Tab-separated table of N, CA and C and ligand atoms in Angstrom:
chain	number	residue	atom	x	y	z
B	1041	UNK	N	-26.750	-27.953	71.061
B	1041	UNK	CA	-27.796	-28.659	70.308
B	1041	UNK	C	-28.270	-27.806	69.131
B	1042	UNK	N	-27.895	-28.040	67.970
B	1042	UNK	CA	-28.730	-27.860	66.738
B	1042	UNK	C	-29.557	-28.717	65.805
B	1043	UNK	N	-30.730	-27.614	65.984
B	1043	UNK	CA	-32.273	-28.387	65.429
B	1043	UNK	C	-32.796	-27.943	64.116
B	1044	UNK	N	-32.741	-28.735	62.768
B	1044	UNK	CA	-33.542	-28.318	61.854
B	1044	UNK	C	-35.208	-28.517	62.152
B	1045	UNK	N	-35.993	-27.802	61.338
B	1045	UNK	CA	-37.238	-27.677	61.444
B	1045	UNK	C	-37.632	-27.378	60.004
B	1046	UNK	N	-38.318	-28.617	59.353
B	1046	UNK	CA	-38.690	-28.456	58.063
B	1046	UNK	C	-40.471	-28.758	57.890
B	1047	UNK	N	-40.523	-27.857	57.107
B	1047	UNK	CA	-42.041	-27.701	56.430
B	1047	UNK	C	-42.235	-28.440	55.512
B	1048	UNK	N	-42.935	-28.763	55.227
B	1048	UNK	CA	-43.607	-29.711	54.160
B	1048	UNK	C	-44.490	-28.619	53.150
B	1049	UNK	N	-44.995	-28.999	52.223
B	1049	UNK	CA	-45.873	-28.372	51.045
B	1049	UNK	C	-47.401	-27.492	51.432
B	1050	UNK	N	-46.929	-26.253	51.052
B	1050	UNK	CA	-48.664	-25.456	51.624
B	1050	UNK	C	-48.482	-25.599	52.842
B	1051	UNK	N	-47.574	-25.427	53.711
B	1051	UNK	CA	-47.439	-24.924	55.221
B	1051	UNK	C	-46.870	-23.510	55.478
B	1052	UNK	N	-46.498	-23.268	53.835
B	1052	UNK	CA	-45.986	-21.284	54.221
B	1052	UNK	C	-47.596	-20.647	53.807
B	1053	UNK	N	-48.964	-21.518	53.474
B	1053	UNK	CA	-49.829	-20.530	53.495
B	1053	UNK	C	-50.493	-20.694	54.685
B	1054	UNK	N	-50.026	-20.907	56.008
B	1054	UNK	CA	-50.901	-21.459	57.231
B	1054	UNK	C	-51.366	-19.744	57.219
B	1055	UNK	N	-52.613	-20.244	57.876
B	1055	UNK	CA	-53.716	-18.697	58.361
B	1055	UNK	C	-54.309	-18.087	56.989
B	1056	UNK	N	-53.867	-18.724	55.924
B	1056	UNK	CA	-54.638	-17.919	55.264
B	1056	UNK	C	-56.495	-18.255	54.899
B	1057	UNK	N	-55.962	-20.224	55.092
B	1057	UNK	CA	-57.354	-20.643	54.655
B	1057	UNK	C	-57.554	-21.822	55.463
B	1058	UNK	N	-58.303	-22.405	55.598
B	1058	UNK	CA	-58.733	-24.030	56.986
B	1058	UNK	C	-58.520	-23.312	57.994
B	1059	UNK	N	-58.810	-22.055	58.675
B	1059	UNK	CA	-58.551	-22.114	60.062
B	1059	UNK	C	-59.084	-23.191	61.141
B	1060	UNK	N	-60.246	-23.354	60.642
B	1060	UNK	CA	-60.908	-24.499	61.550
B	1060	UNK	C	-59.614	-25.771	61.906
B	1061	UNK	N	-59.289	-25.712	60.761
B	1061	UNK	CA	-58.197	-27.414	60.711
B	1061	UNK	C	-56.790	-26.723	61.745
B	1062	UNK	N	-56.158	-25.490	60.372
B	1062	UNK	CA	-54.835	-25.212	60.927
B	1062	UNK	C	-54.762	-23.849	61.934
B	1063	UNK	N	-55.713	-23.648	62.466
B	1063	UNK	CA	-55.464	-22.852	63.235
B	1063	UNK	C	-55.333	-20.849	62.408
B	1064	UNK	N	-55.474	-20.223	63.058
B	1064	UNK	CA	-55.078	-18.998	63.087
B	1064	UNK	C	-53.741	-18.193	62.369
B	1065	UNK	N	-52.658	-18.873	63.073
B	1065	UNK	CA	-51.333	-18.773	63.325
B	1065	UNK	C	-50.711	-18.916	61.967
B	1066	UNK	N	-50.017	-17.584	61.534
B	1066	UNK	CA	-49.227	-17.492	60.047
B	1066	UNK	C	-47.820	-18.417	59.641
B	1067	UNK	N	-47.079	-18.905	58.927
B	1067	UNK	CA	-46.248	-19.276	59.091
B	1067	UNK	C	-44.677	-18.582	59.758
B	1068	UNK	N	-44.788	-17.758	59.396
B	1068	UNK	CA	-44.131	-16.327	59.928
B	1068	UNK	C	-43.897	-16.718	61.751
B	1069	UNK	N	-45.097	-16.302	61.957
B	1069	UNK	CA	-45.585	-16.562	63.072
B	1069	UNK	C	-45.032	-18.020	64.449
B	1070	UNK	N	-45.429	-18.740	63.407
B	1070	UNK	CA	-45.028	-19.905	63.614
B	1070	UNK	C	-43.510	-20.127	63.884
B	1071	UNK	N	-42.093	-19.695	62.819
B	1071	UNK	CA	-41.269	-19.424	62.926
B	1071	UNK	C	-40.925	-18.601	64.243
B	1072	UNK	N	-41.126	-17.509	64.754
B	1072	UNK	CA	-41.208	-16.699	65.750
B	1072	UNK	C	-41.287	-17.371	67.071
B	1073	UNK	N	-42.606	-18.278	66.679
B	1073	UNK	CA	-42.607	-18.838	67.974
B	1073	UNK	C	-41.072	-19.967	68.674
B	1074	UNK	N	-41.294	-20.678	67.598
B	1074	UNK	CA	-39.785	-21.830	67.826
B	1074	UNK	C	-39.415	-21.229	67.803
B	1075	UNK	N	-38.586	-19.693	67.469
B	1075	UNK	CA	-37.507	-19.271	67.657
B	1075	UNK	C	-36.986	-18.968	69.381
B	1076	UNK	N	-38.310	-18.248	69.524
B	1076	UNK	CA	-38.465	-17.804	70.930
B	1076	UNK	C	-38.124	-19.019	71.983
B	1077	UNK	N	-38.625	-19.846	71.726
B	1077	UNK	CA	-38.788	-21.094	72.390
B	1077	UNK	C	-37.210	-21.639	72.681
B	1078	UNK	N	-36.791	-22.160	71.210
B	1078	UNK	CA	-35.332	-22.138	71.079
B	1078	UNK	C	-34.324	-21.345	72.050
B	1079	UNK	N	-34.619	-20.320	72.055
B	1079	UNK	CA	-33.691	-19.059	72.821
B	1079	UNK	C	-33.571	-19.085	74.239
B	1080	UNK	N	-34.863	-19.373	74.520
B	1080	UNK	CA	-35.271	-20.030	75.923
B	1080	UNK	C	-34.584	-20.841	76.443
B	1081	UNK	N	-34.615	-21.792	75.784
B	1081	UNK	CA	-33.641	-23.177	75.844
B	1081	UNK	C	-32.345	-23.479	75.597
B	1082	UNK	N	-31.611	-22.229	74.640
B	1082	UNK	CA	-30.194	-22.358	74.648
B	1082	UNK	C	-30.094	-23.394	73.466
B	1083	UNK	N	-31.050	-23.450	72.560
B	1083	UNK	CA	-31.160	-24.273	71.507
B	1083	UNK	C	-30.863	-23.615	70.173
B	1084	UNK	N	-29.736	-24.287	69.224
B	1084	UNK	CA	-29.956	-23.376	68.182
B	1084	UNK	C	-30.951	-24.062	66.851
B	1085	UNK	N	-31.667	-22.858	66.346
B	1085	UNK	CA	-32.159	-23.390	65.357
B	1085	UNK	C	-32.500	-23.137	63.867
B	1086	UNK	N	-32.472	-24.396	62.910
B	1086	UNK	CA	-32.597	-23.301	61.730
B	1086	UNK	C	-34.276	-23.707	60.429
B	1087	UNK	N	-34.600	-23.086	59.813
B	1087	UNK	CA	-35.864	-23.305	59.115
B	1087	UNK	C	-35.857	-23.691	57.718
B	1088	UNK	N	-36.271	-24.722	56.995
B	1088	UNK	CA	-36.670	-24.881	55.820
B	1088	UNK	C	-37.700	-25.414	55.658
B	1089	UNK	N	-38.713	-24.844	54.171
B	1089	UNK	CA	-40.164	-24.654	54.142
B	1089	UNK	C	-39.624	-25.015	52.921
B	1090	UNK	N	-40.534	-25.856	51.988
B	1090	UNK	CA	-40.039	-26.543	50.198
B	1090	UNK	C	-41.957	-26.778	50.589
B	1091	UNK	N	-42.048	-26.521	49.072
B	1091	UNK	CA	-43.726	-27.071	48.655
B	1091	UNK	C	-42.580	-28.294	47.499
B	1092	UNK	N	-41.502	-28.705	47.431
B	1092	UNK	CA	-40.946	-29.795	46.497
B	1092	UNK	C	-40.258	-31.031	47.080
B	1093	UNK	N	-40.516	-31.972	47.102
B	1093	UNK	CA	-40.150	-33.518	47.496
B	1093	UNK	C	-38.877	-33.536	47.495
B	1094	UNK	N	-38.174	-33.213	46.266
B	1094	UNK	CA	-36.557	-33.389	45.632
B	1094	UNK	C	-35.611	-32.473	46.923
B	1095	UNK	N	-36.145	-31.091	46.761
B	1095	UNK	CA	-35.428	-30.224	47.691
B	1095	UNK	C	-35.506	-30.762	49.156
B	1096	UNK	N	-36.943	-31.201	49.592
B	1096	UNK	CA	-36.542	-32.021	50.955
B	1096	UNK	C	-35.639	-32.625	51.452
B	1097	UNK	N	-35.573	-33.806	50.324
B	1097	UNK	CA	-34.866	-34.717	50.692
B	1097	UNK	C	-33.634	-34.225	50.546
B	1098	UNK	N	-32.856	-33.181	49.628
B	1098	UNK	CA	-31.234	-32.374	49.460
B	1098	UNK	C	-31.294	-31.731	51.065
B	1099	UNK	N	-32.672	-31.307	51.349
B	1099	UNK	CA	-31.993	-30.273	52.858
B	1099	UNK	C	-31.952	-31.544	53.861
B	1100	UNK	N	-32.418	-32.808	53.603
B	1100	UNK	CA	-32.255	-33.563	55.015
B	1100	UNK	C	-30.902	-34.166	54.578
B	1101	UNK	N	-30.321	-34.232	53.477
B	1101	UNK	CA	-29.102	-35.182	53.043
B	1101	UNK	C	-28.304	-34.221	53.361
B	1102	UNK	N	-28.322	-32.487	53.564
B	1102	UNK	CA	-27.390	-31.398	53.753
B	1102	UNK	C	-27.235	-31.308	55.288
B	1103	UNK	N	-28.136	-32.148	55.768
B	1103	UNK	CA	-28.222	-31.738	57.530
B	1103	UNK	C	-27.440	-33.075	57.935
B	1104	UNK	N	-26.693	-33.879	57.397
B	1104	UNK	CA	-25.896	-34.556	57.446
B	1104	UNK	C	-24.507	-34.356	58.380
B	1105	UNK	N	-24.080	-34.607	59.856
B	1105	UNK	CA	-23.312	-34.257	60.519
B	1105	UNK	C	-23.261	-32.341	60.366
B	1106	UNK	N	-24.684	-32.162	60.485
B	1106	UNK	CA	-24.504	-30.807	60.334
B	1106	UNK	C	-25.573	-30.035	61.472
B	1107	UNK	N	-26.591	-31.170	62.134
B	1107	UNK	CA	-27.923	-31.352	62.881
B	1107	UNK	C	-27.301	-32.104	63.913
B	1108	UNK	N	-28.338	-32.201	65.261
B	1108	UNK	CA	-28.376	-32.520	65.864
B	1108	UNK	C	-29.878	-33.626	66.082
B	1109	UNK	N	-30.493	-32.832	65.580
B	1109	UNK	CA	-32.005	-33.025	65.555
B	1109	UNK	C	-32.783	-32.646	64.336
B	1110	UNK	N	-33.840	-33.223	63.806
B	1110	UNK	CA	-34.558	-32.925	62.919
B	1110	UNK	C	-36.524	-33.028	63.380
B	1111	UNK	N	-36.855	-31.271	63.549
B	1111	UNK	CA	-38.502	-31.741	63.660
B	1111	UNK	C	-38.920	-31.606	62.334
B	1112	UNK	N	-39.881	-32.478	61.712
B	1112	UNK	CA	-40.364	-32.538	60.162
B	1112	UNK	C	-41.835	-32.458	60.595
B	1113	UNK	N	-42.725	-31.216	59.536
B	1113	UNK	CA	-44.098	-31.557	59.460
B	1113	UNK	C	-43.759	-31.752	58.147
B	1114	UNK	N	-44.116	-33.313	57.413
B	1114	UNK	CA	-43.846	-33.488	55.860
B	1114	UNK	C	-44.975	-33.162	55.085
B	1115	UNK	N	-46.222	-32.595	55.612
B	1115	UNK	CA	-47.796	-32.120	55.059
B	1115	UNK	C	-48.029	-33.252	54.077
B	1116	UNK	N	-48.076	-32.600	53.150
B	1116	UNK	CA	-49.098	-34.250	52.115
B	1116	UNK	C	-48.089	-35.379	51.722
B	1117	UNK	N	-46.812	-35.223	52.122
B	1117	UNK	CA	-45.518	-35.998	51.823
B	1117	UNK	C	-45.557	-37.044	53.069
B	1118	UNK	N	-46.098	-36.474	54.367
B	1118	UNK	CA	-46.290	-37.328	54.858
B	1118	UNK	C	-47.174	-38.512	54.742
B	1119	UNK	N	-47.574	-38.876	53.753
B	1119	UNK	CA	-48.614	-39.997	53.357
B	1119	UNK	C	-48.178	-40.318	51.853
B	1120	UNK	N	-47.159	-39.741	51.516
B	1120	UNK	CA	-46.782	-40.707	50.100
B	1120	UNK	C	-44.999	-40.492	50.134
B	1121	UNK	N	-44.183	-40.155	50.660
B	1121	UNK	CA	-42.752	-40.142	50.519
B	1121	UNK	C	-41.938	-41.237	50.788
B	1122	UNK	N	-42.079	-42.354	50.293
B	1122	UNK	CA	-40.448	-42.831	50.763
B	1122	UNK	C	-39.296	-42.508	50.746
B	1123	UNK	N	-39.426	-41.330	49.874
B	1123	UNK	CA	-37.666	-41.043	49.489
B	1123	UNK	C	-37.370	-39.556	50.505
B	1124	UNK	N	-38.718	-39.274	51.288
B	1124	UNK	CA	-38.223	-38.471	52.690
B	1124	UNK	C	-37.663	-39.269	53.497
B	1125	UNK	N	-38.874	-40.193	53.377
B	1125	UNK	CA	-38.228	-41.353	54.941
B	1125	UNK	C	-37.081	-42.179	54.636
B	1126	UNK	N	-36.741	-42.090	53.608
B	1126	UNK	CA	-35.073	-42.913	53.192
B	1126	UNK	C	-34.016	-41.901	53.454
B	1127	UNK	N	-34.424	-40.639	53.284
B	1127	UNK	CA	-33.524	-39.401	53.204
B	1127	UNK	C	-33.296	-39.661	54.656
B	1128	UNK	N	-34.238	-39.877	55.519
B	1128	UNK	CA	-34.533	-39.417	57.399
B	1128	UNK	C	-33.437	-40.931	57.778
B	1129	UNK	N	-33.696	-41.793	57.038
B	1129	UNK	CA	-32.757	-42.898	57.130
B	1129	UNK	C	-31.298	-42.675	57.246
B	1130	UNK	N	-31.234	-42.305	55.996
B	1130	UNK	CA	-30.025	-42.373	55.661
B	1130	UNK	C	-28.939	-41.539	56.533
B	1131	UNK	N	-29.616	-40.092	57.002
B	1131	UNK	CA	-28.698	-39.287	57.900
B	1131	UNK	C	-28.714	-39.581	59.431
B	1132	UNK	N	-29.505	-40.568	59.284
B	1132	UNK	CA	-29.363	-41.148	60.856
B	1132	UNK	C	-29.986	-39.871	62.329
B	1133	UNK	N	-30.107	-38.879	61.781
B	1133	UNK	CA	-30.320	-37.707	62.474
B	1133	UNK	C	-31.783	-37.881	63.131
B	1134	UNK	N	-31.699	-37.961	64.958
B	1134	UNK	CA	-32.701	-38.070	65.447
B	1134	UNK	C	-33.965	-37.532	65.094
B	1135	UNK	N	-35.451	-37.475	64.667
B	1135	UNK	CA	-36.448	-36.725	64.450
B	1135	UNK	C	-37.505	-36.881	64.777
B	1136	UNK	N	-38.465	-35.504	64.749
B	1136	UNK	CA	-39.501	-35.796	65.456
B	1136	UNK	C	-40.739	-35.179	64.708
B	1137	UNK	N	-41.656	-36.041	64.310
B	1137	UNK	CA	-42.583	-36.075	63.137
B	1137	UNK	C	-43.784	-34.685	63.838
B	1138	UNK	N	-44.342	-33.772	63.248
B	1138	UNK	CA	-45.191	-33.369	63.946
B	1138	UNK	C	-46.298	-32.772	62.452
B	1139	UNK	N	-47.910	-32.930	63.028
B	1139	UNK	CA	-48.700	-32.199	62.086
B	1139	UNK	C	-49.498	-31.785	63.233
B	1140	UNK	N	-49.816	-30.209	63.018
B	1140	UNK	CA	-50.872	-29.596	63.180
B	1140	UNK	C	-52.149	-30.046	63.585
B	1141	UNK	N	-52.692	-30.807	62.940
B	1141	UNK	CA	-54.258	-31.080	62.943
B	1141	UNK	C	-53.873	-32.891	63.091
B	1142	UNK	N	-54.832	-33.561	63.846
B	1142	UNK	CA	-55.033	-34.943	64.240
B	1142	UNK	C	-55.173	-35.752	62.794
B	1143	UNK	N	-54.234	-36.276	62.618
B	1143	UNK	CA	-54.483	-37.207	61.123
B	1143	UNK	C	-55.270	-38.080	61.663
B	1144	UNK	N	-54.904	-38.406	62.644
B	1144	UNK	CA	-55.864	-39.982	62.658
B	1144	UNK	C	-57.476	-39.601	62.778
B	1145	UNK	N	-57.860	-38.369	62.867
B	1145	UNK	CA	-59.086	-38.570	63.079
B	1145	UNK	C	-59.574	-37.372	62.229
B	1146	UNK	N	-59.433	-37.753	60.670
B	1146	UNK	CA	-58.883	-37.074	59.571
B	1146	UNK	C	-59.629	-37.929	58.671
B	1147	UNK	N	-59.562	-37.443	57.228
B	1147	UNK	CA	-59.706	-38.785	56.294
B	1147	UNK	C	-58.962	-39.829	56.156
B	1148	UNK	N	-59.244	-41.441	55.937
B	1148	UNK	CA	-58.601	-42.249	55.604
B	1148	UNK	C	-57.232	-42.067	55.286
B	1149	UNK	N	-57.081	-41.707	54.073
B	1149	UNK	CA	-55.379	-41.659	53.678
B	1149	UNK	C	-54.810	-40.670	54.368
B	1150	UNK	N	-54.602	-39.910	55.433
B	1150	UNK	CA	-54.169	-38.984	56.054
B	1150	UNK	C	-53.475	-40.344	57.266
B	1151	UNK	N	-54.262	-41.379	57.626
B	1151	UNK	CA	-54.048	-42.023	58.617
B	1151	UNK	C	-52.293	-42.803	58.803
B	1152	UNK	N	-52.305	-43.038	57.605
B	1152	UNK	CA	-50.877	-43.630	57.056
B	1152	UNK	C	-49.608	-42.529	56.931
B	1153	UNK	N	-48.653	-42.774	57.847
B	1153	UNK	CA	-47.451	-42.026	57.785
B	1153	UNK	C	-46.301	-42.866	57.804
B	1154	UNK	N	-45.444	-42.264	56.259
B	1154	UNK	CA	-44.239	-43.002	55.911
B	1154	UNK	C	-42.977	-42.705	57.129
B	1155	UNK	N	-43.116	-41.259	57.098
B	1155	UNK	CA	-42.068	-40.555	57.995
B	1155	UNK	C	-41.718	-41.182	59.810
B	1156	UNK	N	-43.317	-41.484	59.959
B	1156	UNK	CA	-43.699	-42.061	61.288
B	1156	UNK	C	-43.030	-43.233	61.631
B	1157	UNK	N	-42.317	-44.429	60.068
B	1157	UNK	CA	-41.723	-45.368	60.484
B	1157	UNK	C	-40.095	-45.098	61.241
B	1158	UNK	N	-39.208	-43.677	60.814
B	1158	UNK	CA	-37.933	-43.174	61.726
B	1158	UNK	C	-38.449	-42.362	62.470
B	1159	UNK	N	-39.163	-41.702	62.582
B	1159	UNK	CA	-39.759	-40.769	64.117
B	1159	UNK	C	-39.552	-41.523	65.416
B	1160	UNK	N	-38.892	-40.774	65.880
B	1160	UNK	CA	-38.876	-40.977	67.463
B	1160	UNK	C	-39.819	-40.901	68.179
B	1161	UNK	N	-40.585	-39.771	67.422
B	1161	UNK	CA	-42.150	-39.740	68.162
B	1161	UNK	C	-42.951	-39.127	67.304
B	1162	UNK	N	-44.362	-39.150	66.867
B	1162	UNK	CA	-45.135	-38.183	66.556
B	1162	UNK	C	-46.002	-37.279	67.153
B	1163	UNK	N	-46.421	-36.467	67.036
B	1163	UNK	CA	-47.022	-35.631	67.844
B	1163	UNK	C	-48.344	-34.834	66.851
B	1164	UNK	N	-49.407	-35.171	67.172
B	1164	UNK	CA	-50.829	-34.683	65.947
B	1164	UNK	C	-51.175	-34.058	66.826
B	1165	UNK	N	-51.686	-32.912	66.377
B	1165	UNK	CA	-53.626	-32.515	66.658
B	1165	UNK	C	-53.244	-31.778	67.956
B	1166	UNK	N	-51.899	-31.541	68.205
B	1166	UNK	CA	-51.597	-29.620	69.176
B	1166	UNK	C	-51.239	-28.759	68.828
B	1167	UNK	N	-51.719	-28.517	67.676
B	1167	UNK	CA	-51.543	-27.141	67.101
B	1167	UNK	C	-50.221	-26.874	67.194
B	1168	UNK	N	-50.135	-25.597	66.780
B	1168	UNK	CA	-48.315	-25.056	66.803
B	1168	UNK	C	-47.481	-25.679	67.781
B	1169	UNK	N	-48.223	-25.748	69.282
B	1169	UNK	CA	-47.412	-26.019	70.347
B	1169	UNK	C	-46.859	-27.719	70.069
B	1170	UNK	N	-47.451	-28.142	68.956
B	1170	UNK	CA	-46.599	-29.225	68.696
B	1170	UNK	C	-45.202	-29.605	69.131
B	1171	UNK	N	-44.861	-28.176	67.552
B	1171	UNK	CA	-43.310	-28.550	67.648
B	1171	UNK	C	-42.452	-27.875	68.547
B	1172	UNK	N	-43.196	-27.519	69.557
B	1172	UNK	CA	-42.244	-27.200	70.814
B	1172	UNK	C	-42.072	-28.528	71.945
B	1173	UNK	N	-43.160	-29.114	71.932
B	1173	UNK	CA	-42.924	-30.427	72.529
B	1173	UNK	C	-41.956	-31.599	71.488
B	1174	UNK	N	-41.954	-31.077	70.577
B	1174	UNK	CA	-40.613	-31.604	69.649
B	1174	UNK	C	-39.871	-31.781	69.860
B	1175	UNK	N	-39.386	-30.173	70.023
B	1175	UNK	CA	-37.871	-29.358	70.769
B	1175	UNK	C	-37.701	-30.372	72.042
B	1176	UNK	N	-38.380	-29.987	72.838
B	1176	UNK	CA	-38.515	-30.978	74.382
B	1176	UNK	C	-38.097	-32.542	74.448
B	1177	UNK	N	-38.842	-33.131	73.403
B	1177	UNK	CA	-38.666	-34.296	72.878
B	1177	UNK	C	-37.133	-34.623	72.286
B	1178	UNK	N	-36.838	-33.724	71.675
B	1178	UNK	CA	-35.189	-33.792	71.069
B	1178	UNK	C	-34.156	-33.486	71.971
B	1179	UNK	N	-34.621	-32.518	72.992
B	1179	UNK	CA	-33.590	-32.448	74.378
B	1179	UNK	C	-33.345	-33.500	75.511
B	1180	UNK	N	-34.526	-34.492	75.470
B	1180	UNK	CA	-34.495	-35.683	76.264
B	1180	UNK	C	-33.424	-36.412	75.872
B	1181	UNK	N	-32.549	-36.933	77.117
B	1181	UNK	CA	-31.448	-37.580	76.319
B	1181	UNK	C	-32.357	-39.325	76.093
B	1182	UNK	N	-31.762	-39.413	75.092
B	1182	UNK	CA	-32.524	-41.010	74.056
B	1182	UNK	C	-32.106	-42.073	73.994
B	1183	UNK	N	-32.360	-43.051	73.670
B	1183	UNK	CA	-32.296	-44.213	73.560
B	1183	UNK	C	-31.763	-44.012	71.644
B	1184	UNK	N	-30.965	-44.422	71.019
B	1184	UNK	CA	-30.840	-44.641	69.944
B	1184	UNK	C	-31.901	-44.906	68.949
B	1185	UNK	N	-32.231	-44.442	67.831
B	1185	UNK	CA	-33.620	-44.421	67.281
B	1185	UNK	C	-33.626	-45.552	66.529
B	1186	UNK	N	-34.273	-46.502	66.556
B	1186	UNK	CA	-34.716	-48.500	66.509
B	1186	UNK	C	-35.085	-47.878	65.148
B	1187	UNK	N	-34.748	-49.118	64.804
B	1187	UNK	CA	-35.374	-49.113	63.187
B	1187	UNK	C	-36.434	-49.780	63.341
B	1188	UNK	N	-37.767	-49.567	62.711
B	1188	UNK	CA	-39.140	-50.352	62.616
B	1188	UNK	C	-39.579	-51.064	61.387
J	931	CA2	O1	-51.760	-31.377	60.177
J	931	CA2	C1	-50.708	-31.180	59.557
J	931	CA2	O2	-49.793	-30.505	60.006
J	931	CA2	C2	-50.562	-31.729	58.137
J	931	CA2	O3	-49.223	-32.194	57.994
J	931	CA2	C3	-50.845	-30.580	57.192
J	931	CA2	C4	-50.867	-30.979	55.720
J	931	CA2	C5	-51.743	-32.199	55.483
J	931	CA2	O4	-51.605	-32.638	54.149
J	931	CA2	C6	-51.374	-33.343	56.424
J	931	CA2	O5	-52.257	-34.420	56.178
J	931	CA2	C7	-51.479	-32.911	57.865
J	931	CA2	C8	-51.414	-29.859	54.843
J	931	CA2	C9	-50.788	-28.516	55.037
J	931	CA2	C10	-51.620	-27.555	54.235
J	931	CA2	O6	-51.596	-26.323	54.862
J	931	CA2	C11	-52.566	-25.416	54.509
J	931	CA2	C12	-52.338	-24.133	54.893
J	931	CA2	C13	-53.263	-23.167	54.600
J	931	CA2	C14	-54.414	-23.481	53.927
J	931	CA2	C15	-54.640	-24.767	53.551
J	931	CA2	C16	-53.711	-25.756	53.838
């Protein structure tokens, strides 16, 4: 099993500022942890972090018969990208949406997620340990991911 894990915009400055929102935990850090996790599991995995829309969508069109799995936090892309969630389309590659902090109980436009329409699942508001229930989530064997 190989798992991409992509960042979305202003997620390589986690810990520096909102701790209240994002927690403590550096991006660095963060990396470390899935890695560990990964290793655990016999999972391989690899990282891309873009603060740019264009490059997203090239690393999800590059993970093309090249993934197994895709966990995405798309940060502020998650509330305006179609051309992530067409990218997430198009490679057919199972994924699993995750943010940090509870959108839904967030401001208004935070509530709306494009990405959320190919997600297999989302997962808000558990902190880092999110995207380890990701991982978990992507090891379950699945049901084919429904188009919505
Ligand atoms: O909760 C999440 O994981 C988000 O995807 C994070 C995004 C936000 O736009 C989404 O609505 C929810 C923002 C990431 C910004 O990260 C920061 C890191 C350090 C300091 C300030 C922001």
């Amino acid at each position: 099993m190989k798992i991409l894990v992509i960042n979305g915009p202003n997620l390589n400055m986690l810990g520096i500022r909102e701790p209240d929102i994002y927690g403590k935990g550096t991006y660095p850090a963060l990396i470390e942890m899935i890695e560990d996790y990964c290793d655990k599991k016999g999972v391989e995995v690899d990282f891309f972090q873009s603060n740019h829309e264009g490059d997203i969508v090239d690393e999800i069109q590059d993970a093309y018969n090249e993934f197994d799995g895709i966990v995405i936090n798309p940060a502020a892309y998650t509330h305006t990208s179609v051309a992530i969630l067409d990218a997430l389309k198009a490679v057919g590659i199972p994924t699993v949406e995750v943010h940090i902090s509870d959108i839904n109980s967030r401001e208004e436009f935070r509530k709306h997620s494009y990405v959320s329409l190919v997600a297999k699942k989302t997962i808000a508001g558990h902190g880092f340990d999110g995207y380890l229930e990701a991982i978990d989530c992507l090891l379950e064997k699945d049901e084919p991911t429904e188009e919505k």
